[in-house]
Short mmCIF file of C-alpha atoms in Angstrom, two decimals:
data_model
loop_
_atom_site.label_atom_id
_atom_site.label_comp_id
_atom_site.label_asym_id
_atom_site.label_seq_id
_atom_site.Cartn_x
_atom_site.Cartn_y
_atom_site.Cartn_z
CA MET A 1477 -122.82 6.32 222.78
CA THR A 1478 -124.73 8.93 220.84
CA ASN A 1479 -122.61 8.73 217.84
CA THR A 1480 -124.63 7.64 214.68
CA LEU A 1481 -121.66 5.68 212.40
CA PRO A 1482 -122.29 5.44 208.95
CA THR A 1483 -121.97 1.80 207.63
CA GLN A 1484 -120.60 0.68 204.47
CA PRO A 1485 -123.13 -1.05 202.09
CA PHE A 1486 -124.78 -4.08 203.27
CA ASN A 1487 -128.19 -5.70 202.44
CA SER A 1488 -129.43 -6.66 206.08
CA ILE A 1489 -132.72 -8.58 204.27
CA LEU A 1490 -132.05 -11.99 203.50
CA GLY A 1491 -134.92 -12.08 200.63
CA LEU A 1492 -135.26 -15.74 200.40
CA CYS A 1493 -137.31 -15.43 203.91
CA GLY A 1494 -140.05 -13.26 202.36
CA GLY A 1495 -140.79 -11.41 205.49
CA THR A 1496 -140.84 -14.31 207.88
CA ARG A 1497 -137.78 -15.71 210.06
CA ASN A 1498 -137.81 -19.07 208.74
CA CYS A 1499 -136.25 -19.63 205.50
CA ILE A 1500 -133.10 -21.76 206.18
CA PRO A 1501 -132.99 -24.84 204.13
CA GLN A 1502 -132.32 -28.55 205.68
CA PRO A 1503 -131.58 -31.94 204.18
CA SER A 1504 -134.49 -33.73 203.39
CA THR A 1505 -137.11 -31.79 204.33
CA ALA A 1506 -139.35 -28.89 203.72
CA ASN A 1507 -139.34 -27.77 207.27
CA LYS A 1508 -137.07 -24.24 207.24
CA ILE A 1509 -135.46 -22.94 210.43
CA ASP A 1510 -134.37 -19.41 211.66
CA HIS A 1511 -132.54 -16.88 210.31
CA LEU A 1512 -133.20 -13.83 212.69
CA GLY A 1513 -132.18 -11.68 210.18
CA TYR A 1514 -135.97 -10.15 210.25
CA ARG A 1515 -135.50 -7.94 212.85
CA GLN A 1516 -132.45 -6.32 211.69
CA ARG A 1517 -130.56 -6.70 214.95
CA PRO A 1518 -126.77 -7.82 216.11
CA LEU A 1519 -126.88 -11.29 217.76
CA PHE A 1520 -125.15 -12.11 221.19
CA ARG A 1521 -123.00 -10.45 221.97
CA LEU A 1522 -121.53 -7.06 221.58
CA ALA A 1523 -117.95 -8.14 222.73
CA TYR A 1524 -115.66 -5.02 224.78
CA ARG A 1525 -111.90 -5.00 225.29
CA ASN A 1526 -109.76 -2.59 226.66
CA PHE A 1527 -106.14 -3.05 225.38
CA GLY A 1528 -104.60 0.25 227.23
CA ASP A 1529 -103.75 1.88 224.30
CA HIS A 1530 -107.11 1.37 222.45
CA GLU A 1531 -111.10 0.26 223.37
CA SER A 1532 -112.17 -2.37 220.51
CA LEU A 1533 -115.88 -3.52 220.30
CA VAL A 1534 -117.17 -6.53 217.70
CA THR A 1535 -120.21 -7.46 216.81
CA ASN A 1536 -122.07 -9.51 214.87
CA GLN A 1537 -125.30 -9.61 212.56
CA SER A 1538 -127.12 -12.17 209.80
CA VAL A 1539 -128.03 -10.63 206.56
CA SER A 1540 -127.92 -11.48 202.77
CA ALA A 1541 -124.46 -11.73 201.27
CA GLY A 1542 -125.99 -12.06 198.08
CA THR A 1543 -126.60 -14.76 194.93
CA GLY A 1544 -124.62 -17.93 195.42
CA PRO A 1545 -124.90 -21.06 192.73
CA SER A 1546 -128.43 -22.07 194.03
CA GLY A 1547 -129.90 -18.78 194.68
CA GLU A 1548 -129.08 -16.47 197.53
CA VAL A 1549 -127.61 -16.96 200.52
CA SER A 1550 -127.10 -15.92 203.84
CA GLY A 1551 -123.83 -14.56 205.60
CA VAL A 1552 -122.38 -12.81 208.70
CA ARG A 1553 -121.77 -9.18 208.62
CA TRP A 1554 -119.52 -8.33 211.23
CA TRP A 1555 -117.46 -5.28 212.04
CA GLU A 1556 -115.20 -4.01 215.44
CA LEU A 1557 -115.49 -0.41 216.14
CA ARG A 1558 -113.26 1.43 218.24
CA ASP A 1559 -112.61 4.46 220.45
CA PRO A 1560 -116.70 4.13 222.42
CA ASN A 1561 -116.09 6.47 225.34
CA GLY A 1562 -114.62 9.08 222.68
CA SER A 1563 -114.51 9.24 219.17
CA PRO A 1564 -115.89 6.28 218.05
CA VAL A 1565 -115.69 4.92 214.62
CA ILE A 1566 -115.70 2.23 212.91
CA PHE A 1567 -112.59 0.02 212.40
CA GLN A 1568 -113.33 -2.33 209.59
CA GLU A 1569 -116.23 -4.14 208.41
CA GLY A 1570 -116.77 -7.39 206.41
CA THR A 1571 -119.33 -9.68 205.80
CA TYR A 1572 -118.20 -14.04 205.57
CA ALA A 1573 -119.84 -15.33 202.93
CA PRO A 1574 -118.58 -18.27 201.34
CA GLY A 1575 -121.90 -19.28 200.52
CA LEU A 1576 -121.43 -16.95 197.95
CA THR A 1577 -119.05 -20.27 195.68
CA ASP A 1578 -120.57 -23.17 197.69
CA GLY A 1579 -124.34 -22.24 198.48
CA ILE A 1580 -124.24 -22.68 202.11
CA HIS A 1581 -125.81 -20.55 204.51
CA ARG A 1582 -123.88 -18.88 207.45
CA TRP A 1583 -125.86 -17.67 210.29
CA MET A 1584 -126.29 -16.77 213.80
CA GLY A 1585 -123.11 -15.66 214.21
CA SER A 1586 -120.93 -14.93 217.60
CA ILE A 1587 -118.05 -12.96 217.11
CA ALA A 1588 -114.99 -12.03 220.09
CA MET A 1589 -111.57 -10.64 220.28
CA ASN A 1590 -109.24 -12.19 222.78
CA SER A 1591 -106.35 -10.54 224.13
CA LEU A 1592 -104.35 -10.31 221.28
CA GLY A 1593 -106.39 -9.02 219.29
CA ASP A 1594 -107.23 -12.12 216.98
CA ILE A 1595 -111.61 -12.11 215.82
CA ALA A 1596 -112.87 -15.25 215.70
CA LEU A 1597 -116.52 -16.04 214.51
CA GLY A 1598 -118.45 -18.98 215.03
CA PHE A 1599 -122.20 -19.19 213.28
CA SER A 1600 -124.14 -22.31 212.35
CA ALA A 1601 -124.10 -23.80 208.54
CA SER A 1602 -127.07 -25.26 206.18
CA ASN A 1603 -128.21 -25.88 202.94
CA THR A 1604 -129.92 -28.80 200.83
CA SER A 1605 -127.33 -31.16 201.22
CA VAL A 1606 -125.30 -29.92 204.12
CA PHE A 1607 -127.05 -30.58 208.21
CA PRO A 1608 -126.94 -27.75 210.10
CA SER A 1609 -123.35 -27.72 211.69
CA VAL A 1610 -121.28 -25.45 214.12
CA PHE A 1611 -118.43 -23.46 211.81
CA TYR A 1612 -116.04 -21.48 212.84
CA THR A 1613 -114.00 -18.34 211.25
CA ALA A 1614 -111.12 -16.42 212.51
CA ARG A 1615 -108.26 -13.24 211.60
CA HIS A 1616 -104.88 -12.71 213.56
CA ASP A 1617 -104.51 -9.05 214.53
CA GLY A 1618 -102.67 -7.02 212.08
CA ASP A 1619 -104.40 -8.69 209.20
CA PRO A 1620 -105.57 -7.24 206.14
CA PRO A 1621 -109.09 -5.32 207.35
CA GLY A 1622 -112.53 -6.65 206.85
CA GLN A 1623 -111.49 -9.97 206.17
CA MET A 1624 -111.08 -13.13 207.99
CA THR A 1625 -108.32 -14.87 207.02
CA LEU A 1626 -107.53 -18.04 208.63
CA GLY A 1627 -110.35 -20.26 206.58
CA GLU A 1628 -112.68 -22.08 208.35
CA GLY A 1629 -113.09 -25.24 210.83
CA SER A 1630 -115.93 -27.16 211.76
CA ILE A 1631 -116.57 -27.82 215.34
CA LYS A 1632 -119.36 -30.60 214.94
CA ASP A 1633 -121.11 -31.42 211.59
CA GLY A 1634 -124.64 -32.13 211.87
CA THR A 1635 -126.14 -35.50 211.15
CA GLY A 1636 -129.83 -34.25 211.37
CA SER A 1637 -132.45 -31.79 210.53
CA GLN A 1638 -134.78 -30.18 212.17
CA THR A 1639 -138.55 -30.80 211.66
CA GLY A 1640 -140.71 -29.67 214.09
CA SER A 1641 -140.23 -26.13 215.67
CA PRO A 1642 -138.44 -23.87 213.29
CA ARG A 1643 -136.63 -22.40 216.30
CA TRP A 1644 -132.90 -22.61 216.36
CA GLY A 1645 -130.44 -20.32 218.45
CA ASP A 1646 -131.73 -17.49 220.53
CA TYR A 1647 -128.05 -17.22 220.14
CA THR A 1648 -124.94 -18.67 219.86
CA ALA A 1649 -121.80 -17.51 221.97
CA LEU A 1650 -117.86 -17.16 221.52
CA VAL A 1651 -115.93 -16.37 224.58
CA PRO A 1652 -112.40 -16.36 225.32
CA ASP A 1653 -111.31 -18.58 228.07
CA PRO A 1654 -110.10 -16.44 230.84
CA THR A 1655 -107.57 -19.52 231.82
CA ASP A 1656 -104.73 -17.78 228.87
CA ASP A 1657 -107.06 -14.86 227.65
CA THR A 1658 -106.22 -16.62 223.46
CA THR A 1659 -108.36 -20.09 223.48
CA PHE A 1660 -111.57 -18.92 222.29
CA TRP A 1661 -114.91 -21.67 223.33
CA TYR A 1662 -118.11 -21.66 221.08
CA ILE A 1663 -121.80 -23.00 221.84
CA ASN A 1664 -123.93 -23.99 219.44
CA GLU A 1665 -126.88 -26.56 218.68
CA TYR A 1666 -126.77 -29.41 215.98
CA LEU A 1667 -129.07 -32.69 215.93
CA PRO A 1668 -127.50 -35.68 215.92
CA THR A 1669 -130.10 -38.23 213.70
CA THR A 1670 -133.43 -35.87 211.79
CA SER A 1671 -136.13 -35.11 214.20
CA GLY A 1672 -138.95 -32.88 214.91
CA THR A 1673 -136.61 -31.28 218.61
CA GLY A 1674 -133.92 -33.17 219.94
CA TRP A 1675 -131.27 -30.58 218.79
CA ARG A 1676 -128.22 -31.09 221.29
CA LEU A 1677 -125.12 -28.85 222.30
CA ARG A 1678 -121.64 -28.70 220.93
CA ILE A 1679 -119.40 -26.95 223.56
CA GLY A 1680 -115.68 -26.60 221.46
CA ALA A 1681 -112.67 -24.66 221.94
CA PHE A 1682 -109.57 -23.29 219.83
CA ASN A 1683 -106.92 -21.01 219.91
CA LEU A 1684 -105.57 -18.94 217.71
CA ALA A 1685 -101.45 -18.86 218.51
CA GLY A 1686 -100.04 -21.85 218.35
CA GLY A 1687 -100.95 -25.51 216.35
CA PRO A 1688 -101.99 -26.47 212.53
CA THR A 1689 -104.87 -24.40 211.00
CA PRO A 1690 -108.64 -25.16 211.20
CA THR A 1691 -110.17 -27.00 208.08
CA PRO A 1692 -110.47 -24.46 205.10
CA SER A 1693 -112.81 -23.28 203.24
CA PRO A 1694 -113.44 -26.02 200.62
CA THR A 1695 -113.45 -22.65 197.82
CA GLY A 1696 -112.56 -19.23 198.20
CA THR A 1697 -115.18 -16.24 199.72
CA PRO A 1698 -116.51 -13.91 197.60
CA THR A 1699 -117.83 -10.47 199.48
CA PRO A 1700 -121.03 -8.78 198.22
CA THR A 1701 -120.36 -5.15 199.76
CA VAL A 1702 -117.75 -2.92 198.95
CA THR A 1703 -115.91 -4.62 201.68
CA PRO A 1704 -114.32 -7.94 199.95
CA THR A 1705 -114.11 -10.88 202.75
CA PRO A 1706 -112.11 -13.30 200.77
CA THR A 1707 -110.54 -16.75 202.49
CA PRO A 1708 -108.38 -17.71 200.54
CA PRO A 1709 -108.21 -21.70 199.30
CA GLY A 1710 -105.76 -24.42 200.47
CA THR A 1711 -103.53 -23.11 203.69
CA PRO A 1712 -104.89 -20.60 204.76
CA THR A 1713 -101.33 -18.39 205.35
CA PRO A 1714 -101.49 -15.89 208.76
CA SER A 1715 -99.41 -12.32 207.50
CA PRO A 1716 -96.96 -11.56 208.28
CA THR A 1717 -96.32 -10.02 211.99
CA PRO A 1718 -92.94 -8.71 213.56
CA THR A 1719 -93.10 -12.05 215.77
CA PRO A 1720 -95.32 -14.80 213.28
CA ARG A 1721 -97.28 -16.34 215.80
CA PRO A 1722 -98.47 -20.24 214.28
CA THR A 1723 -101.70 -20.41 212.63
CA PRO A 1724 -104.97 -22.27 214.28
CA ARG A 1725 -105.05 -25.25 216.15
CA PRO A 1726 -109.25 -26.27 216.38
CA ARG A 1727 -109.77 -28.13 219.46
CA PRO A 1728 -111.44 -30.72 218.85
CA THR A 1729 -109.91 -31.02 215.50
CA PRO A 1730 -112.18 -30.01 212.63
CA HIS A 1731 -113.65 -32.64 210.39
CA PRO A 1732 -114.04 -31.94 206.44
CA ARG A 1733 -117.11 -31.18 205.05
CA PRO A 1734 -118.90 -32.54 202.58
CA THR A 1735 -118.77 -30.99 199.57
CA PRO A 1736 -122.24 -29.90 198.16
CA PRO A 1737 -123.22 -31.02 194.63
#
């Protein structure tokens, strides 16, 4: 691709990192973990789909979302590009950042699209009262552009902080199931107990084509840029379509997340 595509405004530098990469806080330790935003780079992976009538690419990166209740918070900026082999355009973009309300940092994302055109986004989440955890959000094809409309679920609530190495991820992965091409599988890390380097992997699956909704975010999702990315409170309501699809079913069942003080 030789075209340069202008984006809508966003801040790719998380100021609280102070020019370093280790700036995501955790409970009960001064050790902070890697945000991976300092190089302003997209994260794994740039996912491609050919739908016949159009081609799409989706990608994401960790960014500064703005000021939350306890200061600056991280969010996940995401894009869908179309017609990469013709006249490329940014079809939609947004910043997913419930941290503007709940103060939880969301970063280290991975994004993918299934055969129905649904987009899902998995990521790490942490702050001084929430252990590093494995969360996800999603949207249906045809929902308002630039918004993750289906609330937020937890694949694994962390129960420990990392007190040794600040390294985190490099990277996480969200991939569609090749069997049905609608289920999403997400792989990320967490700690079962506070330790120097005792991290574990958690692999979880969820399907947006049927079943109950994922556990919704406890608050809305304000957006720090001109592209709003709200997450409605309560049970998310899918946008109407000619043939409505039921809202997502997490597998395993998401667990309620602690409400930050």
